[in-house]
Amino acid sequence: MNVALLKQWRHSLVVTALLAGALSITACQPKQETEPSLEEIISEEQAVPMSAEPAEPSDVVVDASASEVADDTVATVNTGVNQITYLCSPELEVEATYKDTNQVVLATAKGSVTLTKTNEASNPEVFEGATAIDGTTGFVQWRVAHKDRETGVMRTAGTDATNVTTYECKKTQ
C-alpha cells in the first residue's frame, strides 16, 4: 500500500469517527415535550372541591316512647342522650354527654361543665359555657366536627381570660 492511500483512509476514518460522535451526542439531548392539546386537557380528570357541609343523614329514627316500641325489634328509640369519650392533646380525657341537640356536658378529671350550643350548624357544632371546668370564673368553648362527632377542640380559661388552653381531641374506639 502506498502512503497516499493510507493518509486518505486515515482522513476518512477521522471524519467518520467525528460524525459518529456528533450523532451520539445529539441522540442524548433531551427532547422538548409537546404541549397537551385542548382535547387532552378537557379529558383529564379535574379536581372538584368538596363542600364543607355534611351530607344529610340516612338513618331513620322513630320518635316514640320505649313502651310504644317495646315489641318492635326493628325500630330504634330516640333518647336524645349520646356519650362519647375523647382523648385530647395535651393529655386530657373528656367524657362528652350530648343531652339533646343544644347541650353537652363535658366531664374531665378537673371537673365538669354544661355547655349550650351557640350556632345552627352541624359541622362544626359550637358549644360555650360561662364557667371554667372546675366551676370557677372563666369560660369553656367546645367545637366538635365531622360525622358522628369524631374530633373536637376545647378552649378553656380561668379567671385570666388571656391565658387560654387549647386541647385537640379525638374520639376513642
PDB file of N, CA and C in Angstrom, residues 42-89:
ATOM      1  N   ILE A  42     -59.108  18.723  28.460  1.00  0.00           N
ATOM      2  CA  ILE A  42     -60.509  18.543  28.840  1.00  0.00           C
ATOM      3  C   ILE A  42     -60.763  17.124  29.316  1.00  0.00           C
ATOM      4  N   SER A  43     -60.111  16.135  28.699  1.00  0.00           N
ATOM      5  CA  SER A  43     -60.366  14.738  29.057  1.00  0.00           C
ATOM      6  C   SER A  43     -59.711  14.333  30.373  1.00  0.00           C
ATOM      7  N   GLU A  44     -58.746  15.118  30.870  1.00  0.00           N
ATOM      8  CA  GLU A  44     -58.116  14.796  32.150  1.00  0.00           C
ATOM      9  C   GLU A  44     -59.123  14.968  33.278  1.00  0.00           C
ATOM     10  N   GLU A  45     -58.942  14.178  34.325  1.00  0.00           N
ATOM     11  CA  GLU A  45     -59.831  14.265  35.478  1.00  0.00           C
ATOM     12  C   GLU A  45     -59.566  15.567  36.207  1.00  0.00           C
ATOM     13  N   GLN A  46     -60.586  16.329  36.447  1.00  0.00           N
ATOM     14  CA  GLN A  46     -60.470  17.614  37.111  1.00  0.00           C
ATOM     15  C   GLN A  46     -60.763  17.444  38.598  1.00  0.00           C
ATOM     16  N   ALA A  47     -60.005  18.134  39.451  1.00  0.00           N
ATOM     17  CA  ALA A  47     -60.246  18.094  40.890  1.00  0.00           C
ATOM     18  C   ALA A  47     -61.422  19.008  41.203  1.00  0.00           C
ATOM     19  N   VAL A  48     -62.394  18.484  41.930  1.00  0.00           N
ATOM     20  CA  VAL A  48     -63.576  19.248  42.292  1.00  0.00           C
ATOM     21  C   VAL A  48     -63.527  19.479  43.796  1.00  0.00           C
ATOM     22  N   PRO A  49     -63.560  20.738  44.239  1.00  0.00           N
ATOM     23  CA  PRO A  49     -63.523  20.986  45.680  1.00  0.00           C
ATOM     24  C   PRO A  49     -64.777  20.445  46.341  1.00  0.00           C
ATOM     25  N   MET A  50     -64.569  19.869  47.544  1.00  0.00           N
ATOM     26  CA  MET A  50     -65.697  19.289  48.265  1.00  0.00           C
ATOM     27  C   MET A  50     -66.305  20.339  49.183  1.00  0.00           C
ATOM     28  N   SER A  51     -67.564  20.221  49.398  1.00  0.00           N
ATOM     29  CA  SER A  51     -68.277  21.133  50.280  1.00  0.00           C
ATOM     30  C   SER A  51     -67.940  20.809  51.732  1.00  0.00           C
ATOM     31  N   ALA A  52     -67.916  21.821  52.561  1.00  0.00           N
ATOM     32  CA  ALA A  52     -67.668  21.611  53.985  1.00  0.00           C
ATOM     33  C   ALA A  52     -68.939  21.186  54.716  1.00  0.00           C
ATOM     34  N   GLU A  53     -70.064  21.300  54.038  1.00  0.00           N
ATOM     35  CA  GLU A  53     -71.328  20.904  54.653  1.00  0.00           C
ATOM     36  C   GLU A  53     -71.457  19.384  54.636  1.00  0.00           C
ATOM     37  N   PRO A  54     -71.883  18.770  55.722  1.00  0.00           N
ATOM     38  CA  PRO A  54     -72.038  17.314  55.745  1.00  0.00           C
ATOM     39  C   PRO A  54     -73.255  16.878  54.936  1.00  0.00           C
ATOM     40  N   ALA A  55     -73.242  15.655  54.503  1.00  0.00           N
ATOM     41  CA  ALA A  55     -74.384  15.093  53.777  1.00  0.00           C
ATOM     42  C   ALA A  55     -75.535  14.869  54.749  1.00  0.00           C
ATOM     43  N   GLU A  56     -76.721  14.805  54.215  1.00  0.00           N
ATOM     44  CA  GLU A  56     -77.891  14.547  55.051  1.00  0.00           C
ATOM     45  C   GLU A  56     -77.808  13.129  55.604  1.00  0.00           C
ATOM     46  N   PRO A  57     -78.144  12.927  56.877  1.00  0.00           N
ATOM     47  CA  PRO A  57     -78.085  11.571  57.439  1.00  0.00           C
ATOM     48  C   PRO A  57     -79.148  10.676  56.807  1.00  0.00           C
ATOM     49  N   SER A  58     -78.806   9.414  56.677  1.00  0.00           N
ATOM     50  CA  SER A  58     -79.750   8.469  56.082  1.00  0.00           C
ATOM     51  C   SER A  58     -80.373   7.559  57.135  1.00  0.00           C
ATOM     52  N   ASP A  59     -80.011   7.753  58.405  1.00  0.00           N
ATOM     53  CA  ASP A  59     -80.579   6.924  59.467  1.00  0.00           C
ATOM     54  C   ASP A  59     -82.021   7.334  59.742  1.00  0.00           C
ATOM     55  N   VAL A  60     -82.885   6.350  59.887  1.00  0.00           N
ATOM     56  CA  VAL A  60     -84.284   6.606  60.197  1.00  0.00           C
ATOM     57  C   VAL A  60     -84.453   6.455  61.692  1.00  0.00           C
ATOM     58  N   VAL A  61     -84.980   7.488  62.346  1.00  0.00           N
ATOM     59  CA  VAL A  61     -85.169   7.470  63.787  1.00  0.00           C
ATOM     60  C   VAL A  61     -86.660   7.622  64.063  1.00  0.00           C
ATOM     61  N   VAL A  62     -87.167   6.785  64.946  1.00  0.00           N
ATOM     62  CA  VAL A  62     -88.582   6.830  65.310  1.00  0.00           C
ATOM     63  C   VAL A  62     -88.690   7.593  66.616  1.00  0.00           C
ATOM     64  N   ASP A  63     -89.480   8.666  66.611  1.00  0.00           N
ATOM     65  CA  ASP A  63     -89.725   9.417  67.838  1.00  0.00           C
ATOM     66  C   ASP A  63     -90.946   8.824  68.528  1.00  0.00           C
ATOM     67  N   ALA A  64     -90.693   7.912  69.431  1.00  0.00           N
ATOM     68  CA  ALA A  64     -91.772   7.266  70.174  1.00  0.00           C
ATOM     69  C   ALA A  64     -91.220   6.844  71.526  1.00  0.00           C
ATOM     70  N   SER A  65     -92.116   6.629  72.470  1.00  0.00           N
ATOM     71  CA  SER A  65     -91.665   6.188  73.790  1.00  0.00           C
ATOM     72  C   SER A  65     -91.205   4.732  73.716  1.00  0.00           C
ATOM     73  N   ALA A  66     -90.396   4.326  74.679  1.00  0.00           N
ATOM     74  CA  ALA A  66     -89.871   2.963  74.697  1.00  0.00           C
ATOM     75  C   ALA A  66     -90.994   1.939  74.830  1.00  0.00           C
ATOM     76  N   SER A  67     -92.065   2.271  75.576  1.00  0.00           N
ATOM     77  CA  SER A  67     -93.163   1.315  75.743  1.00  0.00           C
ATOM     78  C   SER A  67     -93.939   1.110  74.438  1.00  0.00           C
ATOM     79  N   GLU A  68     -93.999   2.135  73.583  1.00  0.00           N
ATOM     80  CA  GLU A  68     -94.710   2.020  72.311  1.00  0.00           C
ATOM     81  C   GLU A  68     -94.001   1.093  71.333  1.00  0.00           C
ATOM     82  N   VAL A  69     -92.696   0.983  71.459  1.00  0.00           N
ATOM     83  CA  VAL A  69     -91.936   0.157  70.520  1.00  0.00           C
ATOM     84  C   VAL A  69     -91.267  -1.025  71.210  1.00  0.00           C
ATOM     85  N   ALA A  70     -91.734  -1.391  72.393  1.00  0.00           N
ATOM     86  CA  ALA A  70     -91.099  -2.464  73.153  1.00  0.00           C
ATOM     87  C   ALA A  70     -91.101  -3.786  72.410  1.00  0.00           C
ATOM     88  N   ASP A  71     -92.191  -4.092  71.715  1.00  0.00           N
ATOM     89  CA  ASP A  71     -92.278  -5.365  70.996  1.00  0.00           C
ATOM     90  C   ASP A  71     -91.744  -5.272  69.572  1.00  0.00           C
ATOM     91  N   ASP A  72     -91.426  -4.107  69.120  1.00  0.00           N
ATOM     92  CA  ASP A  72     -90.935  -3.895  67.759  1.00  0.00           C
ATOM     93  C   ASP A  72     -89.417  -4.073  67.751  1.00  0.00           C
ATOM     94  N   THR A  73     -88.926  -5.048  67.033  1.00  0.00           N
ATOM     95  CA  THR A  73     -87.479  -5.314  67.032  1.00  0.00           C
ATOM     96  C   THR A  73     -86.741  -4.524  65.976  1.00  0.00           C
ATOM     97  N   VAL A  74     -87.449  -3.783  65.118  1.00  0.00           N
ATOM     98  CA  VAL A  74     -86.796  -3.040  64.037  1.00  0.00           C
ATOM     99  C   VAL A  74     -86.606  -1.583  64.396  1.00  0.00           C
ATOM    100  N   ALA A  75     -87.536  -1.001  65.150  1.00  0.00           N
ATOM    101  CA  ALA A  75     -87.494   0.430  65.431  1.00  0.00           C
ATOM    102  C   ALA A  75     -86.399   0.766  66.440  1.00  0.00           C
ATOM    103  N   THR A  76     -85.907   1.994  66.365  1.00  0.00           N
ATOM    104  CA  THR A  76     -84.949   2.492  67.344  1.00  0.00           C
ATOM    105  C   THR A  76     -85.606   3.638  68.098  1.00  0.00           C
ATOM    106  N   VAL A  77     -85.239   3.800  69.344  1.00  0.00           N
ATOM    107  CA  VAL A  77     -85.820   4.839  70.176  1.00  0.00           C
ATOM    108  C   VAL A  77     -84.846   5.994  70.250  1.00  0.00           C
ATOM    109  N   ASN A  78     -85.323   7.200  69.990  1.00  0.00           N
ATOM    110  CA  ASN A  78     -84.501   8.401  70.057  1.00  0.00           C
ATOM    111  C   ASN A  78     -84.513   8.917  71.487  1.00  0.00           C
ATOM    112  N   THR A  79     -83.450   8.631  72.227  1.00  0.00           N
ATOM    113  CA  THR A  79     -83.408   9.032  73.626  1.00  0.00           C
ATOM    114  C   THR A  79     -82.860  10.429  73.799  1.00  0.00           C
ATOM    115  N   GLY A  80     -82.125  10.951  72.832  1.00  0.00           N
ATOM    116  CA  GLY A  80     -81.571  12.296  72.939  1.00  0.00           C
ATOM    117  C   GLY A  80     -80.295  12.362  73.740  1.00  0.00           C
ATOM    118  N   VAL A  81     -79.771  11.226  74.231  1.00  0.00           N
ATOM    119  CA  VAL A  81     -78.532  11.225  75.003  1.00  0.00           C
ATOM    120  C   VAL A  81     -77.492  10.394  74.256  1.00  0.00           C
ATOM    121  N   ASN A  82     -76.314  10.963  74.118  1.00  0.00           N
ATOM    122  CA  ASN A  82     -75.230  10.290  73.412  1.00  0.00           C
ATOM    123  C   ASN A  82     -73.941  10.553  74.181  1.00  0.00           C
ATOM    124  N   GLN A  83     -73.235   9.509  74.608  1.00  0.00           N
ATOM    125  CA  GLN A  83     -71.984   9.673  75.342  1.00  0.00           C
ATOM    126  C   GLN A  83     -70.815   9.277  74.459  1.00  0.00           C
ATOM    127  N   ILE A  84     -69.799  10.137  74.441  1.00  0.00           N
ATOM    128  CA  ILE A  84     -68.588   9.888  73.656  1.00  0.00           C
ATOM    129  C   ILE A  84     -67.386  10.236  74.512  1.00  0.00           C
ATOM    130  N   THR A  85     -66.359   9.375  74.474  1.00  0.00           N
ATOM    131  CA  THR A  85     -65.115   9.639  75.187  1.00  0.00           C
ATOM    132  C   THR A  85     -64.074  10.114  74.182  1.00  0.00           C
ATOM    133  N   TYR A  86     -63.365  11.185  74.549  1.00  0.00           N
ATOM    134  CA  TYR A  86     -62.322  11.753  73.694  1.00  0.00           C
ATOM    135  C   TYR A  86     -60.990  11.715  74.433  1.00  0.00           C
ATOM    136  N   LEU A  87     -59.918  11.455  73.693  1.00  0.00           N
ATOM    137  CA  LEU A  87     -58.563  11.616  74.222  1.00  0.00           C
ATOM    138  C   LEU A  87     -57.989  12.865  73.581  1.00  0.00           C
ATOM    139  N   CYS A  88     -57.461  13.762  74.421  1.00  0.00           N
ATOM    140  CA  CYS A  88     -57.039  15.071  73.940  1.00  0.00           C
ATOM    141  C   CYS A  88     -55.540  15.262  74.104  1.00  0.00           C
ATOM    142  N   SER A  89     -55.036  16.211  73.324  1.00  0.00           N
ATOM    143  CA  SER A  89     -53.631  16.614  73.408  1.00  0.00           C
ATOM    144  C   SER A  89     -53.605  18.110  73.640  1.00  0.00           C
TER     145      SER A  89
END
